[in-house]
Amino acid sequence: PRDYFAWWLLGDCYMATQEWAQSEQSYTACTLLRPEIAVAYFNRGLARFALQQFSDADIDYEHTLELSPQWHMCRLNRALCLQ
Protein backbone atom coordinates (compact mmCIF):
# COMPACT_ATOMS: atom_id res chain seq x y z
CA PRO A 1 0.00 0.00 0.00
CA ARG A 2 2.95 2.37 0.40
CA ASP A 3 4.67 1.52 -2.88
CA TYR A 4 4.40 4.53 -5.19
CA PHE A 5 5.50 2.61 -8.26
CA ALA A 6 2.99 -0.19 -7.68
CA TRP A 7 0.19 2.41 -7.61
CA TRP A 8 1.71 4.10 -10.65
CA LEU A 9 1.76 0.90 -12.68
CA LEU A 10 -1.75 0.01 -11.56
CA GLY A 11 -2.95 3.44 -12.68
CA ASP A 12 -1.27 2.94 -16.05
CA CYS A 13 -2.95 -0.46 -16.46
CA TYR A 14 -6.35 0.99 -15.62
CA MET A 15 -5.75 3.87 -18.01
CA ALA A 16 -4.78 1.48 -20.81
CA THR A 17 -8.07 -0.38 -20.34
CA GLN A 18 -10.02 2.89 -20.00
CA GLU A 19 -11.10 2.15 -16.44
CA TRP A 20 -10.97 5.81 -15.54
CA ALA A 21 -12.37 5.74 -11.99
CA GLN A 22 -9.88 3.07 -10.90
CA SER A 23 -7.10 4.94 -12.67
CA GLU A 24 -8.03 8.12 -10.81
CA GLN A 25 -7.92 6.26 -7.49
CA SER A 26 -4.51 4.79 -8.26
CA TYR A 27 -3.01 8.15 -9.20
CA THR A 28 -4.59 9.71 -6.11
CA ALA A 29 -2.60 7.22 -4.05
CA CYS A 30 0.50 8.33 -5.97
CA THR A 31 -0.14 12.00 -5.17
CA LEU A 32 -0.54 11.17 -1.49
CA LEU A 33 2.64 9.10 -1.37
CA ARG A 34 4.84 11.42 -3.47
CA PRO A 35 3.20 14.87 -3.77
CA GLU A 36 6.31 16.32 -5.42
CA ILE A 37 5.94 14.26 -8.63
CA ALA A 38 4.07 16.28 -11.26
CA VAL A 39 3.26 13.43 -13.61
CA ALA A 40 0.97 11.76 -11.06
CA TYR A 41 -1.21 14.88 -11.00
CA PHE A 42 -1.11 15.08 -14.79
CA ASN A 43 -2.24 11.47 -15.20
CA ARG A 44 -4.95 11.87 -12.61
CA GLY A 45 -6.07 14.92 -14.58
CA LEU A 46 -6.28 12.75 -17.69
CA ALA A 47 -8.49 10.26 -15.87
CA ARG A 48 -10.69 13.00 -14.46
CA PHE A 49 -10.98 14.59 -17.89
CA ALA A 50 -12.15 11.25 -19.30
CA LEU A 51 -14.71 11.09 -16.48
CA GLN A 52 -15.83 14.61 -17.48
CA GLN A 53 -14.79 15.97 -14.09
CA PHE A 54 -13.39 19.07 -15.73
CA SER A 55 -13.00 21.29 -12.66
CA ASP A 56 -11.10 18.55 -10.80
CA ALA A 57 -8.96 17.87 -13.86
CA ASP A 58 -8.20 21.59 -14.09
CA ILE A 59 -7.03 21.58 -10.47
CA ASP A 60 -4.71 18.65 -11.22
CA TYR A 61 -3.31 20.36 -14.31
CA GLU A 62 -2.79 23.57 -12.34
CA HIS A 63 -0.88 21.63 -9.67
CA THR A 64 1.16 19.92 -12.38
CA LEU A 65 2.15 23.32 -13.77
CA GLU A 66 3.14 24.54 -10.32
CA LEU A 67 5.57 21.63 -10.09
CA SER A 68 6.63 21.66 -13.76
CA PRO A 69 5.88 25.06 -15.36
CA GLN A 70 7.32 24.21 -18.78
CA TRP A 71 4.97 21.28 -19.44
CA HIS A 72 3.26 22.49 -22.62
CA MET A 73 0.97 19.47 -23.08
CA CYS A 74 -0.40 20.15 -19.62
CA ARG A 75 -1.18 23.74 -20.64
CA LEU A 76 -3.08 22.44 -23.66
CA ASN A 77 -5.05 19.95 -21.57
CA ARG A 78 -5.86 22.65 -19.04
CA ALA A 79 -7.16 24.91 -21.79
CA LEU A 80 -9.43 22.06 -22.95
CA CYS A 81 -10.80 21.75 -19.42
CA LEU A 82 -11.56 25.43 -19.27
CA GLN A 83 -13.31 25.33 -22.62
PDB file of N, CA and C in Angstrom:
ATOM      1  N   PRO A   1       0.795  -1.224   0.000  1.00  0.00           N
ATOM      2  CA  PRO A   1       0.000   0.000   0.000  1.00  0.00           C
ATOM      3  C   PRO A   1       0.832   1.281   0.000  1.00  0.00           C
ATOM      4  N   ARG A   2       2.101   1.186   0.356  1.00  0.00           N
ATOM      5  CA  ARG A   2       2.951   2.371   0.398  1.00  0.00           C
ATOM      6  C   ARG A   2       3.936   2.435  -0.771  1.00  0.00           C
ATOM      7  N   ASP A   3       3.753   1.590  -1.735  1.00  0.00           N
ATOM      8  CA  ASP A   3       4.670   1.523  -2.876  1.00  0.00           C
ATOM      9  C   ASP A   3       4.165   2.412  -4.012  1.00  0.00           C
ATOM     10  N   TYR A   4       4.806   3.563  -4.165  1.00  0.00           N
ATOM     11  CA  TYR A   4       4.403   4.528  -5.188  1.00  0.00           C
ATOM     12  C   TYR A   4       4.370   3.892  -6.571  1.00  0.00           C
ATOM     13  N   PHE A   5       5.413   3.159  -6.916  1.00  0.00           N
ATOM     14  CA  PHE A   5       5.503   2.608  -8.264  1.00  0.00           C
ATOM     15  C   PHE A   5       4.468   1.526  -8.536  1.00  0.00           C
ATOM     16  N   ALA A   6       4.059   0.800  -7.508  1.00  0.00           N
ATOM     17  CA  ALA A   6       2.993  -0.187  -7.684  1.00  0.00           C
ATOM     18  C   ALA A   6       1.683   0.531  -8.019  1.00  0.00           C
ATOM     19  N   TRP A   7       1.389   1.624  -7.304  1.00  0.00           N
ATOM     20  CA  TRP A   7       0.192   2.406  -7.608  1.00  0.00           C
ATOM     21  C   TRP A   7       0.285   3.023  -9.002  1.00  0.00           C
ATOM     22  N   TRP A   8       1.482   3.486  -9.345  1.00  0.00           N
ATOM     23  CA  TRP A   8       1.709   4.103 -10.652  1.00  0.00           C
ATOM     24  C   TRP A   8       1.407   3.097 -11.770  1.00  0.00           C
ATOM     25  N   LEU A   9       1.975   1.920 -11.652  1.00  0.00           N
ATOM     26  CA  LEU A   9       1.756   0.897 -12.680  1.00  0.00           C
ATOM     27  C   LEU A   9       0.298   0.461 -12.735  1.00  0.00           C
ATOM     28  N   LEU A  10      -0.334   0.363 -11.586  1.00  0.00           N
ATOM     29  CA  LEU A  10      -1.746   0.013 -11.559  1.00  0.00           C
ATOM     30  C   LEU A  10      -2.577   1.089 -12.265  1.00  0.00           C
ATOM     31  N   GLY A  11      -2.262   2.339 -12.000  1.00  0.00           N
ATOM     32  CA  GLY A  11      -2.949   3.437 -12.679  1.00  0.00           C
ATOM     33  C   GLY A  11      -2.751   3.382 -14.180  1.00  0.00           C
ATOM     34  N   ASP A  12      -1.541   3.077 -14.614  1.00  0.00           N
ATOM     35  CA  ASP A  12      -1.271   2.941 -16.052  1.00  0.00           C
ATOM     36  C   ASP A  12      -2.071   1.799 -16.669  1.00  0.00           C
ATOM     37  N   CYS A  13      -2.162   0.678 -15.954  1.00  0.00           N
ATOM     38  CA  CYS A  13      -2.952  -0.462 -16.460  1.00  0.00           C
ATOM     39  C   CYS A  13      -4.423  -0.086 -16.586  1.00  0.00           C
ATOM     40  N   TYR A  14      -4.949   0.565 -15.563  1.00  0.00           N
ATOM     41  CA  TYR A  14      -6.350   0.987 -15.623  1.00  0.00           C
ATOM     42  C   TYR A  14      -6.566   2.000 -16.746  1.00  0.00           C
ATOM     43  N   MET A  15      -5.610   2.889 -16.939  1.00  0.00           N
ATOM     44  CA  MET A  15      -5.746   3.869 -18.006  1.00  0.00           C
ATOM     45  C   MET A  15      -5.735   3.176 -19.368  1.00  0.00           C
ATOM     46  N   ALA A  16      -4.880   2.193 -19.531  1.00  0.00           N
ATOM     47  CA  ALA A  16      -4.780   1.483 -20.808  1.00  0.00           C
ATOM     48  C   ALA A  16      -6.074   0.749 -21.144  1.00  0.00           C
ATOM     49  N   THR A  17      -6.807   0.324 -20.115  1.00  0.00           N
ATOM     50  CA  THR A  17      -8.066  -0.384 -20.340  1.00  0.00           C
ATOM     51  C   THR A  17      -9.276   0.546 -20.182  1.00  0.00           C
ATOM     52  N   GLN A  18      -9.001   1.837 -20.097  1.00  0.00           N
ATOM     53  CA  GLN A  18     -10.023   2.886 -19.997  1.00  0.00           C
ATOM     54  C   GLN A  18     -10.946   2.705 -18.794  1.00  0.00           C
ATOM     55  N   GLU A  19     -10.368   2.242 -17.709  1.00  0.00           N
ATOM     56  CA  GLU A  19     -11.097   2.152 -16.441  1.00  0.00           C
ATOM     57  C   GLU A  19     -10.717   3.398 -15.639  1.00  0.00           C
ATOM     58  N   TRP A  20     -11.397   4.489 -15.983  1.00  0.00           N
ATOM     59  CA  TRP A  20     -10.975   5.814 -15.535  1.00  0.00           C
ATOM     60  C   TRP A  20     -11.111   6.013 -14.031  1.00  0.00           C
ATOM     61  N   ALA A  21     -12.181   5.539 -13.436  1.00  0.00           N
ATOM     62  CA  ALA A  21     -12.368   5.741 -11.988  1.00  0.00           C
ATOM     63  C   ALA A  21     -11.274   5.033 -11.190  1.00  0.00           C
ATOM     64  N   GLN A  22     -10.941   3.809 -11.591  1.00  0.00           N
ATOM     65  CA  GLN A  22      -9.883   3.072 -10.901  1.00  0.00           C
ATOM     66  C   GLN A  22      -8.522   3.726 -11.149  1.00  0.00           C
ATOM     67  N   SER A  23      -8.341   4.232 -12.352  1.00  0.00           N
ATOM     68  CA  SER A  23      -7.095   4.937 -12.668  1.00  0.00           C
ATOM     69  C   SER A  23      -6.956   6.178 -11.796  1.00  0.00           C
ATOM     70  N   GLU A  24      -8.047   6.926 -11.665  1.00  0.00           N
ATOM     71  CA  GLU A  24      -8.034   8.116 -10.814  1.00  0.00           C
ATOM     72  C   GLU A  24      -7.659   7.756  -9.380  1.00  0.00           C
ATOM     73  N   GLN A  25      -8.222   6.682  -8.867  1.00  0.00           N
ATOM     74  CA  GLN A  25      -7.923   6.262  -7.493  1.00  0.00           C
ATOM     75  C   GLN A  25      -6.455   5.880  -7.337  1.00  0.00           C
ATOM     76  N   SER A  26      -5.916   5.199  -8.323  1.00  0.00           N
ATOM     77  CA  SER A  26      -4.508   4.788  -8.255  1.00  0.00           C
ATOM     78  C   SER A  26      -3.581   5.996  -8.264  1.00  0.00           C
ATOM     79  N   TYR A  27      -3.860   6.954  -9.142  1.00  0.00           N
ATOM     80  CA  TYR A  27      -3.014   8.149  -9.196  1.00  0.00           C
ATOM     81  C   TYR A  27      -3.205   9.037  -7.974  1.00  0.00           C
ATOM     82  N   THR A  28      -4.394   8.985  -7.375  1.00  0.00           N
ATOM     83  CA  THR A  28      -4.587   9.710  -6.113  1.00  0.00           C
ATOM     84  C   THR A  28      -3.665   9.147  -5.048  1.00  0.00           C
ATOM     85  N   ALA A  29      -3.545   7.832  -4.994  1.00  0.00           N
ATOM     86  CA  ALA A  29      -2.602   7.222  -4.050  1.00  0.00           C
ATOM     87  C   ALA A  29      -1.187   7.711  -4.328  1.00  0.00           C
ATOM     88  N   CYS A  30      -0.842   7.829  -5.608  1.00  0.00           N
ATOM     89  CA  CYS A  30       0.496   8.330  -5.966  1.00  0.00           C
ATOM     90  C   CYS A  30       0.708   9.746  -5.451  1.00  0.00           C
ATOM     91  N   THR A  31      -0.306  10.607  -5.618  1.00  0.00           N
ATOM     92  CA  THR A  31      -0.141  12.002  -5.175  1.00  0.00           C
ATOM     93  C   THR A  31      -0.026  12.095  -3.659  1.00  0.00           C
ATOM     94  N   LEU A  32      -0.650  11.174  -2.952  1.00  0.00           N
ATOM     95  CA  LEU A  32      -0.539  11.173  -1.491  1.00  0.00           C
ATOM     96  C   LEU A  32       0.820  10.662  -1.028  1.00  0.00           C
ATOM     97  N   LEU A  33       1.355   9.682  -1.745  1.00  0.00           N
ATOM     98  CA  LEU A  33       2.639   9.102  -1.368  1.00  0.00           C
ATOM     99  C   LEU A  33       3.822   9.975  -1.778  1.00  0.00           C
ATOM    100  N   ARG A  34       3.731  10.603  -2.947  1.00  0.00           N
ATOM    101  CA  ARG A  34       4.836  11.419  -3.472  1.00  0.00           C
ATOM    102  C   ARG A  34       4.279  12.706  -4.081  1.00  0.00           C
ATOM    103  N   PRO A  35       3.862  13.663  -3.258  1.00  0.00           N
ATOM    104  CA  PRO A  35       3.205  14.870  -3.770  1.00  0.00           C
ATOM    105  C   PRO A  35       4.106  15.775  -4.616  1.00  0.00           C
ATOM    106  N   GLU A  36       5.383  15.480  -4.651  1.00  0.00           N
ATOM    107  CA  GLU A  36       6.309  16.322  -5.417  1.00  0.00           C
ATOM    108  C   GLU A  36       6.456  15.871  -6.873  1.00  0.00           C
ATOM    109  N   ILE A  37       5.794  14.797  -7.269  1.00  0.00           N
ATOM    110  CA  ILE A  37       5.939  14.264  -8.625  1.00  0.00           C
ATOM    111  C   ILE A  37       4.776  14.752  -9.486  1.00  0.00           C
ATOM    112  N   ALA A  38       5.087  15.615 -10.448  1.00  0.00           N
ATOM    113  CA  ALA A  38       4.074  16.277 -11.264  1.00  0.00           C
ATOM    114  C   ALA A  38       3.286  15.319 -12.138  1.00  0.00           C
ATOM    115  N   VAL A  39       3.926  14.297 -12.650  1.00  0.00           N
ATOM    116  CA  VAL A  39       3.261  13.430 -13.613  1.00  0.00           C
ATOM    117  C   VAL A  39       2.090  12.662 -12.997  1.00  0.00           C
ATOM    118  N   ALA A  40       2.102  12.427 -11.711  1.00  0.00           N
ATOM    119  CA  ALA A  40       0.969  11.757 -11.059  1.00  0.00           C
ATOM    120  C   ALA A  40      -0.269  12.653 -11.111  1.00  0.00           C
ATOM    121  N   TYR A  41      -0.089  13.946 -10.896  1.00  0.00           N
ATOM    122  CA  TYR A  41      -1.209  14.884 -11.003  1.00  0.00           C
ATOM    123  C   TYR A  41      -1.691  14.979 -12.453  1.00  0.00           C
ATOM    124  N   PHE A  42      -0.749  14.998 -13.376  1.00  0.00           N
ATOM    125  CA  PHE A  42      -1.110  15.076 -14.789  1.00  0.00           C
ATOM    126  C   PHE A  42      -1.950  13.861 -15.194  1.00  0.00           C
ATOM    127  N   ASN A  43      -1.502  12.682 -14.829  1.00  0.00           N
ATOM    128  CA  ASN A  43      -2.239  11.472 -15.204  1.00  0.00           C
ATOM    129  C   ASN A  43      -3.596  11.387 -14.511  1.00  0.00           C
ATOM    130  N   ARG A  44      -3.655  11.837 -13.268  1.00  0.00           N
ATOM    131  CA  ARG A  44      -4.954  11.869 -12.606  1.00  0.00           C
ATOM    132  C   ARG A  44      -5.865  12.871 -13.314  1.00  0.00           C
ATOM    133  N   GLY A  45      -5.289  13.961 -13.789  1.00  0.00           N
ATOM    134  CA  GLY A  45      -6.067  14.915 -14.577  1.00  0.00           C
ATOM    135  C   GLY A  45      -6.607  14.293 -15.850  1.00  0.00           C
ATOM    136  N   LEU A  46      -5.808  13.450 -16.499  1.00  0.00           N
ATOM    137  CA  LEU A  46      -6.284  12.754 -17.694  1.00  0.00           C
ATOM    138  C   LEU A  46      -7.478  11.866 -17.370  1.00  0.00           C
ATOM    139  N   ALA A  47      -7.387  11.139 -16.269  1.00  0.00           N
ATOM    140  CA  ALA A  47      -8.491  10.260 -15.867  1.00  0.00           C
ATOM    141  C   ALA A  47      -9.733  11.077 -15.535  1.00  0.00           C
ATOM    142  N   ARG A  48      -9.546  12.163 -14.826  1.00  0.00           N
ATOM    143  CA  ARG A  48     -10.688  13.002 -14.460  1.00  0.00           C
ATOM    144  C   ARG A  48     -11.302  13.660 -15.695  1.00  0.00           C
ATOM    145  N   PHE A  49     -10.461  14.034 -16.642  1.00  0.00           N
ATOM    146  CA  PHE A  49     -10.977  14.592 -17.892  1.00  0.00           C
ATOM    147  C   PHE A  49     -11.846  13.557 -18.597  1.00  0.00           C
ATOM    148  N   ALA A  50     -11.386  12.326 -18.659  1.00  0.00           N
ATOM    149  CA  ALA A  50     -12.146  11.253 -19.300  1.00  0.00           C
ATOM    150  C   ALA A  50     -13.472  11.004 -18.573  1.00  0.00           C
ATOM    151  N   LEU A  51     -13.492  11.233 -17.265  1.00  0.00           N
ATOM    152  CA  LEU A  51     -14.714  11.091 -16.477  1.00  0.00           C
ATOM    153  C   LEU A  51     -15.587  12.344 -16.538  1.00  0.00           C
ATOM    154  N   GLN A  52     -15.157  13.326 -17.316  1.00  0.00           N
ATOM    155  CA  GLN A  52     -15.835  14.613 -17.477  1.00  0.00           C
ATOM    156  C   GLN A  52     -15.918  15.392 -16.168  1.00  0.00           C
ATOM    157  N   GLN A  53     -14.917  15.209 -15.327  1.00  0.00           N
ATOM    158  CA  GLN A  53     -14.787  15.973 -14.088  1.00  0.00           C
ATOM    159  C   GLN A  53     -13.819  17.127 -14.370  1.00  0.00           C
ATOM    160  N   PHE A  54     -14.278  18.063 -15.172  1.00  0.00           N
ATOM    161  CA  PHE A  54     -13.393  19.073 -15.727  1.00  0.00           C
ATOM    162  C   PHE A  54     -12.802  20.010 -14.680  1.00  0.00           C
ATOM    163  N   SER A  55     -13.566  20.391 -13.670  1.00  0.00           N
ATOM    164  CA  SER A  55     -13.002  21.293 -12.661  1.00  0.00           C
ATOM    165  C   SER A  55     -11.928  20.594 -11.836  1.00  0.00           C
ATOM    166  N   ASP A  56     -12.129  19.303 -11.529  1.00  0.00           N
ATOM    167  CA  ASP A  56     -11.104  18.549 -10.796  1.00  0.00           C
ATOM    168  C   ASP A  56      -9.868  18.316 -11.664  1.00  0.00           C
ATOM    169  N   ALA A  57     -10.095  18.040 -12.947  1.00  0.00           N
ATOM    170  CA  ALA A  57      -8.963  17.868 -13.865  1.00  0.00           C
ATOM    171  C   ALA A  57      -8.170  19.163 -13.968  1.00  0.00           C
ATOM    172  N   ASP A  58      -8.868  20.289 -14.024  1.00  0.00           N
ATOM    173  CA  ASP A  58      -8.201  21.591 -14.089  1.00  0.00           C
ATOM    174  C   ASP A  58      -7.322  21.820 -12.865  1.00  0.00           C
ATOM    175  N   ILE A  59      -7.811  21.442 -11.699  1.00  0.00           N
ATOM    176  CA  ILE A  59      -7.028  21.579 -10.470  1.00  0.00           C
ATOM    177  C   ILE A  59      -5.757  20.730 -10.561  1.00  0.00           C
ATOM    178  N   ASP A  60      -5.897  19.507 -11.069  1.00  0.00           N
ATOM    179  CA  ASP A  60      -4.714  18.652 -11.223  1.00  0.00           C
ATOM    180  C   ASP A  60      -3.719  19.240 -12.209  1.00  0.00           C
ATOM    181  N   TYR A  61      -4.216  19.756 -13.326  1.00  0.00           N
ATOM    182  CA  TYR A  61      -3.309  20.357 -14.311  1.00  0.00           C
ATOM    183  C   TYR A  61      -2.634  21.602 -13.741  1.00  0.00           C
ATOM    184  N   GLU A  62      -3.379  22.398 -12.970  1.00  0.00           N
ATOM    185  CA  GLU A  62      -2.788  23.573 -12.336  1.00  0.00           C
ATOM    186  C   GLU A  62      -1.671  23.165 -11.377  1.00  0.00           C
ATOM    187  N   HIS A  63      -1.913  22.116 -10.607  1.00  0.00           N
ATOM    188  CA  HIS A  63      -0.879  21.634  -9.675  1.00  0.00           C
ATOM    189  C   HIS A  63       0.328  21.094 -10.446  1.00  0.00           C
ATOM    190  N   THR A  64       0.065  20.414 -11.541  1.00  0.00           N
ATOM    191  CA  THR A  64       1.161  19.924 -12.384  1.00  0.00           C
ATOM    192  C   THR A  64       2.035  21.089 -12.840  1.00  0.00           C
ATOM    193  N   LEU A  65       1.396  22.164 -13.276  1.00  0.00           N
ATOM    194  CA  LEU A  65       2.148  23.316 -13.769  1.00  0.00           C
ATOM    195  C   LEU A  65       2.904  24.040 -12.658  1.00  0.00           C
ATOM    196  N   GLU A  66       2.394  23.982 -11.441  1.00  0.00           N
ATOM    197  CA  GLU A  66       3.145  24.545 -10.316  1.00  0.00           C
ATOM    198  C   GLU A  66       4.449  23.786 -10.106  1.00  0.00           C
ATOM    199  N   LEU A  67       4.387  22.465 -10.287  1.00  0.00           N
ATOM    200  CA  LEU A  67       5.571  21.633 -10.093  1.00  0.00           C
ATOM    201  C   LEU A  67       6.472  21.601 -11.329  1.00  0.00           C
ATOM    202  N   SER A  68       5.880  21.756 -12.498  1.00  0.00           N
ATOM    203  CA  SER A  68       6.627  21.660 -13.757  1.00  0.00           C
ATOM    204  C   SER A  68       6.084  22.695 -14.744  1.00  0.00           C
ATOM    205  N   PRO A  69       6.486  23.960 -14.591  1.00  0.00           N
ATOM    206  CA  PRO A  69       5.882  25.055 -15.358  1.00  0.00           C
ATOM    207  C   PRO A  69       6.080  24.988 -16.876  1.00  0.00           C
ATOM    208  N   GLN A  70       7.052  24.259 -17.340  1.00  0.00           N
ATOM    209  CA  GLN A  70       7.323  24.211 -18.779  1.00  0.00           C
ATOM    210  C   GLN A  70       6.584  23.094 -19.510  1.00  0.00           C
ATOM    211  N   TRP A  71       5.665  22.419 -18.851  1.00  0.00           N
ATOM    212  CA  TRP A  71       4.972  21.278 -19.439  1.00  0.00           C
ATOM    213  C   TRP A  71       3.865  21.788 -20.369  1.00  0.00           C
ATOM    214  N   HIS A  72       4.174  21.878 -21.656  1.00  0.00           N
ATOM    215  CA  HIS A  72       3.264  22.486 -22.623  1.00  0.00           C
ATOM    216  C   HIS A  72       2.012  21.640 -22.876  1.00  0.00           C
ATOM    217  N   MET A  73       2.140  20.332 -22.882  1.00  0.00           N
ATOM    218  CA  MET A  73       0.971  19.471 -23.082  1.00  0.00           C
ATOM    219  C   MET A  73      -0.025  19.655 -21.940  1.00  0.00           C
ATOM    220  N   CYS A  74       0.482  19.910 -20.758  1.00  0.00           N
ATOM    221  CA  CYS A  74      -0.397  20.155 -19.618  1.00  0.00           C
ATOM    222  C   CYS A  74      -1.162  21.460 -19.819  1.00  0.00           C
ATOM    223  N   ARG A  75      -0.494  22.467 -20.357  1.00  0.00           N
ATOM    224  CA  ARG A  75      -1.183  23.739 -20.635  1.00  0.00           C
ATOM    225  C   ARG A  75      -2.305  23.535 -21.647  1.00  0.00           C
ATOM    226  N   LEU A  76      -2.055  22.729 -22.658  1.00  0.00           N
ATOM    227  CA  LEU A  76      -3.079  22.442 -23.662  1.00  0.00           C
ATOM    228  C   LEU A  76      -4.265  21.709 -23.023  1.00  0.00           C
ATOM    229  N   ASN A  77      -3.977  20.699 -22.224  1.00  0.00           N
ATOM    230  CA  ASN A  77      -5.055  19.950 -21.565  1.00  0.00           C
ATOM    231  C   ASN A  77      -5.852  20.841 -20.618  1.00  0.00           C
ATOM    232  N   ARG A  78      -5.170  21.731 -19.953  1.00  0.00           N
ATOM    233  CA  ARG A  78      -5.863  22.654 -19.040  1.00  0.00           C
ATOM    234  C   ARG A  78      -6.783  23.569 -19.828  1.00  0.00           C
ATOM    235  N   ALA A  79      -6.315  24.047 -20.957  1.00  0.00           N
ATOM    236  CA  ALA A  79      -7.164  24.906 -21.794  1.00  0.00           C
ATOM    237  C   ALA A  79      -8.406  24.142 -22.253  1.00  0.00           C
ATOM    238  N   LEU A  80      -8.260  22.869 -22.567  1.00  0.00           N
ATOM    239  CA  LEU A  80      -9.430  22.063 -22.954  1.00  0.00           C
ATOM    240  C   LEU A  80     -10.425  21.936 -21.805  1.00  0.00           C
ATOM    241  N   CYS A  81      -9.920  21.814 -20.595  1.00  0.00           N
ATOM    242  CA  CYS A  81     -10.802  21.750 -19.417  1.00  0.00           C
ATOM    243  C   CYS A  81     -11.592  23.038 -19.265  1.00  0.00           C
ATOM    244  N   LEU A  82     -10.914  24.143 -19.463  1.00  0.00           N
ATOM    245  CA  LEU A  82     -11.558  25.434 -19.268  1.00  0.00           C
ATOM    246  C   LEU A  82     -12.562  25.732 -20.383  1.00  0.00           C
ATOM    247  N   GLN A  83     -12.388  25.105 -21.510  1.00  0.00           N
ATOM    248  CA  GLN A  83     -13.305  25.325 -22.624  1.00  0.00           C
ATOM    249  C   GLN A  83     -14.558  24.549 -22.372  1.00  0.00           C
TER     250      GLN A  83
END
